[in-house]
């Protein structure tokens, strides 16, 4: 069963068609890697799964993009969508707050209805799941922005999973990290797929081979520059 599915999905920036009839399925509790040359529309596709284009003038789509069978583009509650679909970016972007507050942030939003007294335990659990707890447990009040890049990225992962989404989208999550931090994130992803469905954009074929269950190869039409899927299948 797929948690995220695109069916004949076209995406346009005004008159430019960035995605041409994308049909892919990201199976539950698997890692799906989107790979392909720069400009083929990987980020566009990933961002559409989280409705990040809503405020981009001229952006529109056709076909369907489904989250657990539900059409993402007709969802009325963006907060609810983003609770179910977490996003991690290339450049770690912790909030200018303490480590604790970064993770507690989403849990404190009224819509979550999480009893206040449960928040510290939820923060700890998220930091443990993000393989960060041992490194930060004695400095939870320090700024999230004072850590190394790899730690910041794991903090962003902790922040995303604290609200227990179904899906984690990762847009080149290791591109700004050194090799050691990259390996740590890769191990973490493999660990996280027990609980989350993961879609990762990567430029790195070796990374896809190391982490992904399924690899989707995209490229673009040399004349129109529209991105399309060349092949999708089990990695290996
Ligand atoms: P990738 O992630 O594979 O590098 P992108 O999704 O970033 O590809 O970009 C796909 C195409 O859409 C590119 O031609 C890019 O220039 C174009 N594009 C991306 N964002 C915008 C935007 N906001 N407005 C217009 N064109 C865009
Ligand atoms: P990355 O390499 O991380 O994908 P880019 O430099 O391609 O980043 O894009 C950075 C930002 O500029 C993104 O928000 C993207 O949507 C936007 N963008 C990319 N191409 C275009 C374009 N042709 N017109 C307008 N915005 C664009």
PDB file of C-alpha atoms and ligand atoms in Angstrom:
ATOM      1  CA  UNK A   1       0.000   0.000   0.000  1.00  0.00           C
ATOM      2  CA  UNK A   2       1.345   3.422  -0.934  1.00  0.00           C
ATOM      3  CA  UNK A   3       1.348   6.309   1.518  1.00  0.00           C
ATOM      4  CA  UNK A   4       2.062   8.827  -1.235  1.00  0.00           C
ATOM      5  CA  UNK A   5       1.060   8.327  -4.837  1.00  0.00           C
ATOM      6  CA  UNK A   6       1.224  10.487  -7.947  1.00  0.00           C
ATOM      7  CA  UNK A   7      -1.038   9.625 -10.860  1.00  0.00           C
ATOM      8  CA  UNK A   8      -0.436  11.332 -14.187  1.00  0.00           C
ATOM      9  CA  UNK A   9       0.680  14.350 -12.219  1.00  0.00           C
ATOM     10  CA  UNK A  10       1.594  17.440 -14.274  1.00  0.00           C
ATOM     11  CA  UNK A  11       3.031  20.538 -12.692  1.00  0.00           C
ATOM     12  CA  UNK A  12       3.369  24.002 -14.226  1.00  0.00           C
ATOM     13  CA  UNK A  13       5.152  27.188 -13.274  1.00  0.00           C
ATOM     14  CA  UNK A  14       2.953  29.517 -15.352  1.00  0.00           C
ATOM     15  CA  UNK A  15       3.264  28.228 -18.927  1.00  0.00           C
ATOM     16  CA  UNK A  16       6.383  26.121 -18.216  1.00  0.00           C
ATOM     17  CA  UNK A  17       5.608  22.480 -17.602  1.00  0.00           C
ATOM     18  CA  UNK A  18       8.066  21.267 -14.958  1.00  0.00           C
ATOM     19  CA  UNK A  19       6.599  17.776 -14.507  1.00  0.00           C
ATOM     20  CA  UNK A  20       5.083  15.607 -17.213  1.00  0.00           C
ATOM     21  CA  UNK A  21       2.687  12.788 -16.253  1.00  0.00           C
ATOM     22  CA  UNK A  22       4.463  11.615 -13.133  1.00  0.00           C
ATOM     23  CA  UNK A  23       3.124   8.321 -11.807  1.00  0.00           C
ATOM     24  CA  UNK A  24       4.902   6.918  -8.784  1.00  0.00           C
ATOM     25  CA  UNK A  25       3.976   5.269  -5.511  1.00  0.00           C
ATOM     26  CA  UNK A  26       5.908   5.503  -2.257  1.00  0.00           C
ATOM     27  CA  UNK A  27       5.080   2.318  -0.335  1.00  0.00           C
ATOM     28  CA  UNK A  28       4.418   2.461   3.375  1.00  0.00           C
ATOM     29  CA  UNK A  29       7.490   2.131   5.602  1.00  0.00           C
ATOM     30  CA  UNK A  30       9.897   2.103   2.698  1.00  0.00           C
ATOM     31  CA  UNK A  31      12.455   4.616   1.498  1.00  0.00           C
ATOM     32  CA  UNK A  32      11.826   5.914  -2.012  1.00  0.00           C
ATOM     33  CA  UNK A  33      14.663   7.876  -3.625  1.00  0.00           C
ATOM     34  CA  UNK A  34      14.042  10.388  -6.414  1.00  0.00           C
ATOM     35  CA  UNK A  35      17.164  10.782  -8.498  1.00  0.00           C
ATOM     36  CA  UNK A  36      17.951  12.630 -11.703  1.00  0.00           C
ATOM     37  CA  UNK A  37      19.807  15.592 -13.188  1.00  0.00           C
ATOM     38  CA  UNK A  38      19.489  19.079 -11.779  1.00  0.00           C
ATOM     39  CA  UNK A  39      16.332  20.752 -13.024  1.00  0.00           C
ATOM     40  CA  UNK A  40      14.353  17.573 -13.767  1.00  0.00           C
ATOM     41  CA  UNK A  41      11.760  18.488 -11.151  1.00  0.00           C
ATOM     42  CA  UNK A  42      12.663  16.384  -8.111  1.00  0.00           C
ATOM     43  CA  UNK A  43      12.227  19.251  -5.640  1.00  0.00           C
ATOM     44  CA  UNK A  44       9.095  20.408  -7.406  1.00  0.00           C
ATOM     45  CA  UNK A  45       7.547  16.968  -6.956  1.00  0.00           C
ATOM     46  CA  UNK A  46       8.645  16.682  -3.324  1.00  0.00           C
ATOM     47  CA  UNK A  47       7.389  20.163  -2.507  1.00  0.00           C
ATOM     48  CA  UNK A  48       4.030  19.451  -4.136  1.00  0.00           C
ATOM     49  CA  UNK A  49       3.599  16.576  -1.673  1.00  0.00           C
ATOM     50  CA  UNK A  50       3.597  19.175   1.101  1.00  0.00           C
ATOM     51  CA  UNK A  51       1.719  21.911  -0.810  1.00  0.00           C
ATOM     52  CA  UNK A  52       4.718  24.193  -0.658  1.00  0.00           C
ATOM     53  CA  UNK A  53       3.774  25.802  -3.962  1.00  0.00           C
ATOM     54  CA  UNK A  54       0.505  27.242  -2.695  1.00  0.00           C
ATOM     55  CA  UNK A  55       1.923  30.741  -2.611  1.00  0.00           C
ATOM     56  CA  UNK A  56       4.058  30.510  -5.771  1.00  0.00           C
ATOM     57  CA  UNK A  57       2.394  32.729  -8.404  1.00  0.00           C
ATOM     58  CA  UNK A  58       1.508  30.760 -11.537  1.00  0.00           C
ATOM     59  CA  UNK A  59       2.107  27.357  -9.981  1.00  0.00           C
ATOM     60  CA  UNK A  60      -0.597  24.812 -10.765  1.00  0.00           C
ATOM     61  CA  UNK A  61      -0.987  21.111 -11.315  1.00  0.00           C
ATOM     62  CA  UNK A  62      -3.117  18.493 -13.024  1.00  0.00           C
ATOM     63  CA  UNK A  63      -3.702  14.849 -12.253  1.00  0.00           C
ATOM     64  CA  UNK A  64      -3.573  13.618  -8.705  1.00  0.00           C
ATOM     65  CA  UNK A  65      -1.233  13.484  -5.796  1.00  0.00           C
ATOM     66  CA  UNK A  66      -2.528  11.294  -2.991  1.00  0.00           C
ATOM     67  CA  UNK A  67      -1.678  10.991   0.687  1.00  0.00           C
ATOM     68  CA  UNK A  68      -3.037   7.697   1.985  1.00  0.00           C
ATOM     69  CA  UNK A  69      -5.593   7.798  -0.802  1.00  0.00           C
ATOM     70  CA  UNK A  70      -6.651  11.383  -0.139  1.00  0.00           C
ATOM     71  CA  UNK A  71      -6.068  14.138  -2.722  1.00  0.00           C
ATOM     72  CA  UNK A  72      -3.402  16.455  -1.305  1.00  0.00           C
ATOM     73  CA  UNK A  73      -4.428  19.357  -3.529  1.00  0.00           C
ATOM     74  CA  UNK A  74      -8.005  19.508  -2.291  1.00  0.00           C
ATOM     75  CA  UNK A  75      -7.179  19.274   1.417  1.00  0.00           C
ATOM     76  CA  UNK A  76      -8.598  22.326   3.193  1.00  0.00           C
ATOM     77  CA  UNK A  77      -6.429  22.075   6.309  1.00  0.00           C
ATOM     78  CA  UNK A  78      -2.756  22.740   5.569  1.00  0.00           C
ATOM     79  CA  UNK A  79      -1.797  22.407   9.237  1.00  0.00           C
ATOM     80  CA  UNK A  80      -3.281  18.911   9.255  1.00  0.00           C
ATOM     81  CA  UNK A  81      -1.460  18.045   5.998  1.00  0.00           C
ATOM     82  CA  UNK A  82       1.865  19.197   7.406  1.00  0.00           C
ATOM     83  CA  UNK A  83       1.276  17.277  10.590  1.00  0.00           C
ATOM     84  CA  UNK A  84       0.965  14.152   8.446  1.00  0.00           C
ATOM     85  CA  UNK A  85       3.795  15.048   6.054  1.00  0.00           C
ATOM     86  CA  UNK A  86       7.049  16.338   7.564  1.00  0.00           C
ATOM     87  CA  UNK A  87       9.741  18.052   5.510  1.00  0.00           C
ATOM     88  CA  UNK A  88      13.540  18.161   5.837  1.00  0.00           C
ATOM     89  CA  UNK A  89      15.593  20.529   3.680  1.00  0.00           C
ATOM     90  CA  UNK A  90      19.097  20.498   2.268  1.00  0.00           C
ATOM     91  CA  UNK A  91      20.216  23.262   4.587  1.00  0.00           C
ATOM     92  CA  UNK A  92      19.386  22.421   8.213  1.00  0.00           C
ATOM     93  CA  UNK A  93      16.989  25.135   9.394  1.00  0.00           C
ATOM     94  CA  UNK A  94      16.520  24.938  13.159  1.00  0.00           C
ATOM     95  CA  UNK A  95      14.463  27.782  14.606  1.00  0.00           C
ATOM     96  CA  UNK A  96      16.438  30.431  16.532  1.00  0.00           C
ATOM     97  CA  UNK A  97      15.354  28.830  19.801  1.00  0.00           C
ATOM     98  CA  UNK A  98      16.714  26.302  22.252  1.00  0.00           C
ATOM     99  CA  UNK A  99      17.137  22.653  21.306  1.00  0.00           C
ATOM    100  CA  UNK A 100      14.179  21.797  23.541  1.00  0.00           C
ATOM    101  CA  UNK A 101      11.932  24.487  22.097  1.00  0.00           C
ATOM    102  CA  UNK A 102      12.746  23.442  18.538  1.00  0.00           C
ATOM    103  CA  UNK A 103      11.283  19.994  19.181  1.00  0.00           C
ATOM    104  CA  UNK A 104       8.481  21.152  21.491  1.00  0.00           C
ATOM    105  CA  UNK A 105       7.332  23.798  19.003  1.00  0.00           C
ATOM    106  CA  UNK A 106       4.961  21.648  16.936  1.00  0.00           C
ATOM    107  CA  UNK A 107       3.700  19.859  20.044  1.00  0.00           C
ATOM    108  CA  UNK A 108       2.637  23.124  21.650  1.00  0.00           C
ATOM    109  CA  UNK A 109       0.386  24.186  18.781  1.00  0.00           C
ATOM    110  CA  UNK A 110      -3.207  24.202  19.984  1.00  0.00           C
ATOM    111  CA  UNK A 111      -4.407  21.922  17.203  1.00  0.00           C
ATOM    112  CA  UNK A 112      -2.263  19.065  18.500  1.00  0.00           C
ATOM    113  CA  UNK A 113      -4.223  18.717  21.769  1.00  0.00           C
ATOM    114  CA  UNK A 114      -1.233  17.255  23.556  1.00  0.00           C
ATOM    115  CA  UNK A 115      -1.471  17.664  27.331  1.00  0.00           C
ATOM    116  CA  UNK A 116       1.250  20.050  28.511  1.00  0.00           C
ATOM    117  CA  UNK A 117       2.705  17.615  31.021  1.00  0.00           C
ATOM    118  CA  UNK A 118       3.368  15.080  28.248  1.00  0.00           C
ATOM    119  CA  UNK A 119       5.478  17.442  26.166  1.00  0.00           C
ATOM    120  CA  UNK A 120       8.859  16.847  27.906  1.00  0.00           C
ATOM    121  CA  UNK A 121       8.546  13.099  27.377  1.00  0.00           C
ATOM    122  CA  UNK A 122       7.554  13.606  23.754  1.00  0.00           C
ATOM    123  CA  UNK A 123      10.557  15.880  23.220  1.00  0.00           C
ATOM    124  CA  UNK A 124      12.878  13.274  24.709  1.00  0.00           C
ATOM    125  CA  UNK A 125      11.339  10.491  22.628  1.00  0.00           C
ATOM    126  CA  UNK A 126      11.721  12.503  19.419  1.00  0.00           C
ATOM    127  CA  UNK A 127      15.354  13.347  20.224  1.00  0.00           C
ATOM    128  CA  UNK A 128      16.028   9.675  20.966  1.00  0.00           C
ATOM    129  CA  UNK A 129      14.393   8.617  17.696  1.00  0.00           C
ATOM    130  CA  UNK A 130      16.571  11.144  15.872  1.00  0.00           C
ATOM    131  CA  UNK A 131      19.714   9.654  17.492  1.00  0.00           C
ATOM    132  CA  UNK A 132      20.454  12.986  19.171  1.00  0.00           C
ATOM    133  CA  UNK A 133      19.392  12.549  22.799  1.00  0.00           C
ATOM    134  CA  UNK A 134      22.737  11.416  24.235  1.00  0.00           C
ATOM    135  CA  UNK A 135      24.503  14.361  22.628  1.00  0.00           C
ATOM    136  CA  UNK A 136      22.061  17.048  23.790  1.00  0.00           C
ATOM    137  CA  UNK A 137      20.388  15.823  26.984  1.00  0.00           C
ATOM    138  CA  UNK A 138      22.623  18.035  29.158  1.00  0.00           C
ATOM    139  CA  UNK A 139      22.214  21.140  27.005  1.00  0.00           C
ATOM    140  CA  UNK A 140      18.570  21.280  26.029  1.00  0.00           C
ATOM    141  CA  UNK A 141      18.470  25.018  26.784  1.00  0.00           C
ATOM    142  CA  UNK A 142      21.297  25.844  24.377  1.00  0.00           C
ATOM    143  CA  UNK A 143      20.513  27.255  20.962  1.00  0.00           C
ATOM    144  CA  UNK A 144      19.697  24.757  18.250  1.00  0.00           C
ATOM    145  CA  UNK A 145      21.733  26.873  15.883  1.00  0.00           C
ATOM    146  CA  UNK A 146      24.974  26.438  17.841  1.00  0.00           C
ATOM    147  CA  UNK A 147      25.356  22.770  16.928  1.00  0.00           C
ATOM    148  CA  UNK A 148      27.242  21.117  14.059  1.00  0.00           C
ATOM    149  CA  UNK A 149      25.481  20.784  10.701  1.00  0.00           C
ATOM    150  CA  UNK A 150      24.830  17.083  11.235  1.00  0.00           C
ATOM    151  CA  UNK A 151      23.391  17.704  14.691  1.00  0.00           C
ATOM    152  CA  UNK A 152      21.236  20.516  13.328  1.00  0.00           C
ATOM    153  CA  UNK A 153      19.874  18.200  10.647  1.00  0.00           C
ATOM    154  CA  UNK A 154      19.064  15.548  13.265  1.00  0.00           C
ATOM    155  CA  UNK A 155      17.386  18.274  15.320  1.00  0.00           C
ATOM    156  CA  UNK A 156      15.246  19.162  12.299  1.00  0.00           C
ATOM    157  CA  UNK A 157      14.380  15.472  11.956  1.00  0.00           C
ATOM    158  CA  UNK A 158      13.436  15.354  15.659  1.00  0.00           C
ATOM    159  CA  UNK A 159      11.259  18.441  15.196  1.00  0.00           C
ATOM    160  CA  UNK A 160       9.547  16.839  12.192  1.00  0.00           C
ATOM    161  CA  UNK A 161       8.882  13.458  13.819  1.00  0.00           C
ATOM    162  CA  UNK A 162       7.767  14.881  17.182  1.00  0.00           C
ATOM    163  CA  UNK A 163       4.252  15.308  15.778  1.00  0.00           C
ATOM    164  CA  UNK A 164       4.344  11.735  14.444  1.00  0.00           C
ATOM    165  CA  UNK A 165       3.723  12.264  10.736  1.00  0.00           C
ATOM    166  CA  UNK A 166       3.051   9.352   8.380  1.00  0.00           C
ATOM    167  CA  UNK A 167       5.488  10.609   5.766  1.00  0.00           C
ATOM    168  CA  UNK A 168       8.901  12.279   5.906  1.00  0.00           C
ATOM    169  CA  UNK A 169      10.058  14.173   2.825  1.00  0.00           C
ATOM    170  CA  UNK A 170      13.782  14.886   2.592  1.00  0.00           C
ATOM    171  CA  UNK A 171      15.200  17.225  -0.042  1.00  0.00           C
ATOM    172  CA  UNK A 172      18.897  16.372  -0.372  1.00  0.00           C
ATOM    173  CA  UNK A 173      19.212  16.128   3.415  1.00  0.00           C
ATOM    174  CA  UNK A 174      22.936  15.303   3.320  1.00  0.00           C
ATOM    175  CA  UNK A 175      24.114  17.624   0.543  1.00  0.00           C
ATOM    176  CA  UNK A 176      25.414  20.203   3.035  1.00  0.00           C
ATOM    177  CA  UNK A 177      26.961  17.657   5.417  1.00  0.00           C
ATOM    178  CA  UNK A 178      30.380  16.022   5.729  1.00  0.00           C
ATOM    179  CA  UNK A 179      30.769  12.271   5.041  1.00  0.00           C
ATOM    180  CA  UNK A 180      30.568  11.228   8.703  1.00  0.00           C
ATOM    181  CA  UNK A 181      27.415  13.258   9.343  1.00  0.00           C
ATOM    182  CA  UNK A 182      26.003  11.923   6.073  1.00  0.00           C
ATOM    183  CA  UNK A 183      26.487   8.303   7.138  1.00  0.00           C
ATOM    184  CA  UNK A 184      24.798   9.063  10.449  1.00  0.00           C
ATOM    185  CA  UNK A 185      21.755  10.507   8.699  1.00  0.00           C
ATOM    186  CA  UNK A 186      21.659   7.526   6.324  1.00  0.00           C
ATOM    187  CA  UNK A 187      21.680   5.085   9.257  1.00  0.00           C
ATOM    188  CA  UNK A 188      19.003   7.150  10.935  1.00  0.00           C
ATOM    189  CA  UNK A 189      16.801   7.063   7.831  1.00  0.00           C
ATOM    190  CA  UNK A 190      17.011   3.286   7.682  1.00  0.00           C
ATOM    191  CA  UNK A 191      16.057   3.198  11.354  1.00  0.00           C
ATOM    192  CA  UNK A 192      13.168   5.627  10.883  1.00  0.00           C
ATOM    193  CA  UNK A 193      11.512   3.692   8.093  1.00  0.00           C
ATOM    194  CA  UNK A 194      10.133   1.264  10.666  1.00  0.00           C
ATOM    195  CA  UNK A 195       7.769   4.064  11.641  1.00  0.00           C
ATOM    196  CA  UNK A 196       7.692   6.445   8.701  1.00  0.00           C
ATOM    197  CA  UNK A 197       7.364   6.373   4.948  1.00  0.00           C
ATOM    198  CA  UNK A 198      10.319   8.297   3.545  1.00  0.00           C
ATOM    199  CA  UNK A 199      10.772  10.038   0.200  1.00  0.00           C
ATOM    200  CA  UNK A 200      14.249  11.427  -0.375  1.00  0.00           C
ATOM    201  CA  UNK A 201      15.598  13.564  -3.198  1.00  0.00           C
ATOM    202  CA  UNK A 202      19.263  12.863  -3.801  1.00  0.00           C
ATOM    203  CA  UNK A 203      21.874  13.573  -6.447  1.00  0.00           C
ATOM    204  CA  UNK A 204      23.897  10.682  -5.151  1.00  0.00           C
ATOM    205  CA  UNK A 205      23.405   7.273  -6.747  1.00  0.00           C
ATOM    206  CA  UNK A 206      25.528   5.593  -4.070  1.00  0.00           C
ATOM    207  CA  UNK A 207      23.328   7.100  -1.390  1.00  0.00           C
ATOM    208  CA  UNK A 208      20.208   5.831  -3.141  1.00  0.00           C
ATOM    209  CA  UNK A 209      21.788   2.377  -3.330  1.00  0.00           C
ATOM    210  CA  UNK A 210      22.668   2.478   0.373  1.00  0.00           C
ATOM    211  CA  UNK A 211      19.331   3.612   1.746  1.00  0.00           C
ATOM    212  CA  UNK A 212      16.493   3.257  -0.730  1.00  0.00           C
ATOM    213  CA  UNK A 213      14.120   0.354  -1.160  1.00  0.00           C
ATOM    214  CA  UNK A 214      12.842   1.888  -4.370  1.00  0.00           C
ATOM    215  CA  UNK A 215      14.598   4.272  -6.740  1.00  0.00           C
ATOM    216  CA  UNK A 216      12.739   6.537  -9.144  1.00  0.00           C
ATOM    217  CA  UNK A 217      14.937   7.748 -12.019  1.00  0.00           C
ATOM    218  CA  UNK A 218      13.819  11.046 -13.489  1.00  0.00           C
ATOM    219  CA  UNK A 219      15.147  13.076 -16.387  1.00  0.00           C
ATOM    220  CA  UNK A 220      13.895  15.859 -18.585  1.00  0.00           C
ATOM    221  CA  UNK A 221      12.805  16.295 -22.133  1.00  0.00           C
ATOM    222  CA  UNK A 222      15.751  18.073 -23.817  1.00  0.00           C
ATOM    223  CA  UNK A 223      13.437  20.301 -25.839  1.00  0.00           C
ATOM    224  CA  UNK A 224      10.680  21.240 -23.389  1.00  0.00           C
ATOM    225  CA  UNK A 225      12.746  20.683 -20.182  1.00  0.00           C
ATOM    226  CA  UNK A 226       9.743  18.952 -18.624  1.00  0.00           C
ATOM    227  CA  UNK A 227      10.723  16.322 -16.072  1.00  0.00           C
ATOM    228  CA  UNK A 228       9.439  12.769 -16.350  1.00  0.00           C
ATOM    229  CA  UNK A 229      10.006   9.345 -14.828  1.00  0.00           C
ATOM    230  CA  UNK A 230      12.316   7.102 -16.822  1.00  0.00           C
ATOM    231  CA  UNK A 231      12.123   4.084 -14.593  1.00  0.00           C
ATOM    232  CA  UNK A 232      11.013   3.186 -11.103  1.00  0.00           C
ATOM    233  CA  UNK A 233      11.726  -0.011  -9.290  1.00  0.00           C
ATOM    234  CA  UNK A 234      13.406  -1.768  -6.401  1.00  0.00           C
ATOM    235  CA  UNK A 235      16.925  -0.510  -5.732  1.00  0.00           C
ATOM    236  CA  UNK A 236      19.723  -2.862  -6.639  1.00  0.00           C
TER     237      UNK A 236
HETATM  238  P1  LIG B   1      15.485  19.574  -9.332  1.00  0.00           P
HETATM  239  O1  LIG B   1      15.034  19.503  -7.911  1.00  0.00           O
HETATM  240  O2  LIG B   1      15.376  18.248 -10.031  1.00  0.00           O
HETATM  241  O3  LIG B   1      16.835  20.200  -9.506  1.00  0.00           O
HETATM  242  P2  LIG B   1      13.477  21.648  -9.547  1.00  0.00           P
HETATM  243  O4  LIG B   1      12.202  21.007  -9.117  1.00  0.00           O
HETATM  244  O5  LIG B   1      14.198  22.515  -8.586  1.00  0.00           O
HETATM  245  O6  LIG B   1      14.445  20.504 -10.126  1.00  0.00           O
HETATM  246  O7  LIG B   1      13.210  22.503 -10.859  1.00  0.00           O
HETATM  247  C1  LIG B   1      12.522  21.962 -11.994  1.00  0.00           C
HETATM  248  C2  LIG B   1      12.372  23.027 -13.035  1.00  0.00           C
HETATM  249  O8  LIG B   1      11.450  24.005 -12.566  1.00  0.00           O
HETATM  250  C3  LIG B   1      13.661  23.784 -13.341  1.00  0.00           C
HETATM  251  O9  LIG B   1      13.655  24.082 -14.726  1.00  0.00           O
HETATM  252  C4  LIG B   1      13.548  25.039 -12.489  1.00  0.00           C
HETATM  253  O10 LIG B   1      14.277  26.126 -13.040  1.00  0.00           O
HETATM  254  C5  LIG B   1      12.066  25.295 -12.525  1.00  0.00           C
HETATM  255  N1  LIG B   1      11.571  25.994 -11.333  1.00  0.00           N
HETATM  256  C6  LIG B   1      11.753  25.628 -10.050  1.00  0.00           C
HETATM  257  N2  LIG B   1      11.151  26.480  -9.214  1.00  0.00           N
HETATM  258  C7  LIG B   1      10.581  27.417  -9.991  1.00  0.00           C
HETATM  259  C8  LIG B   1       9.792  28.568  -9.738  1.00  0.00           C
HETATM  260  N3  LIG B   1       9.485  28.943  -8.488  1.00  0.00           N
HETATM  261  N4  LIG B   1       9.376  29.281 -10.796  1.00  0.00           N
HETATM  262  C9  LIG B   1       9.665  28.924 -12.048  1.00  0.00           C
HETATM  263  N5  LIG B   1      10.386  27.834 -12.363  1.00  0.00           N
HETATM  264  C10 LIG B   1      10.828  27.094 -11.356  1.00  0.00           C
HETATM  265  P1  LIG B   2      18.305  23.924  -5.215  1.00  0.00           P
HETATM  266  O1  LIG B   2      19.571  23.777  -6.005  1.00  0.00           O
HETATM  267  O2  LIG B   2      18.465  23.785  -3.743  1.00  0.00           O
HETATM  268  O3  LIG B   2      17.152  23.101  -5.778  1.00  0.00           O
HETATM  269  P2  LIG B   2      17.682  26.278  -6.663  1.00  0.00           P
HETATM  270  O4  LIG B   2      18.819  27.235  -6.701  1.00  0.00           O
HETATM  271  O5  LIG B   2      17.375  25.394  -7.823  1.00  0.00           O
HETATM  272  O6  LIG B   2      17.852  25.422  -5.340  1.00  0.00           O
HETATM  273  O7  LIG B   2      16.354  27.078  -6.304  1.00  0.00           O
HETATM  274  C1  LIG B   2      16.292  27.910  -5.192  1.00  0.00           C
HETATM  275  C2  LIG B   2      14.909  28.524  -5.142  1.00  0.00           C
HETATM  276  O8  LIG B   2      14.643  29.233  -6.368  1.00  0.00           O
HETATM  277  C3  LIG B   2      13.810  27.488  -5.008  1.00  0.00           C
HETATM  278  O9  LIG B   2      12.830  27.984  -4.111  1.00  0.00           O
HETATM  279  C4  LIG B   2      13.228  27.325  -6.390  1.00  0.00           C
HETATM  280  O10 LIG B   2      11.846  27.001  -6.352  1.00  0.00           O
HETATM  281  C5  LIG B   2      13.453  28.716  -6.980  1.00  0.00           C
HETATM  282  N1  LIG B   2      13.707  28.632  -8.420  1.00  0.00           N
HETATM  283  C6  LIG B   2      14.467  27.744  -9.077  1.00  0.00           C
HETATM  284  N2  LIG B   2      14.437  27.947 -10.407  1.00  0.00           N
HETATM  285  C7  LIG B   2      13.631  29.034 -10.590  1.00  0.00           C
HETATM  286  C8  LIG B   2      13.199  29.748 -11.732  1.00  0.00           C
HETATM  287  N3  LIG B   2      13.543  29.409 -12.976  1.00  0.00           N
HETATM  288  N4  LIG B   2      12.382  30.812 -11.536  1.00  0.00           N
HETATM  289  C9  LIG B   2      12.012  31.166 -10.316  1.00  0.00           C
HETATM  290  N5  LIG B   2      12.390  30.521  -9.174  1.00  0.00           N
HETATM  291  C10 LIG B   2      13.184  29.468  -9.318  1.00  0.00           C
END
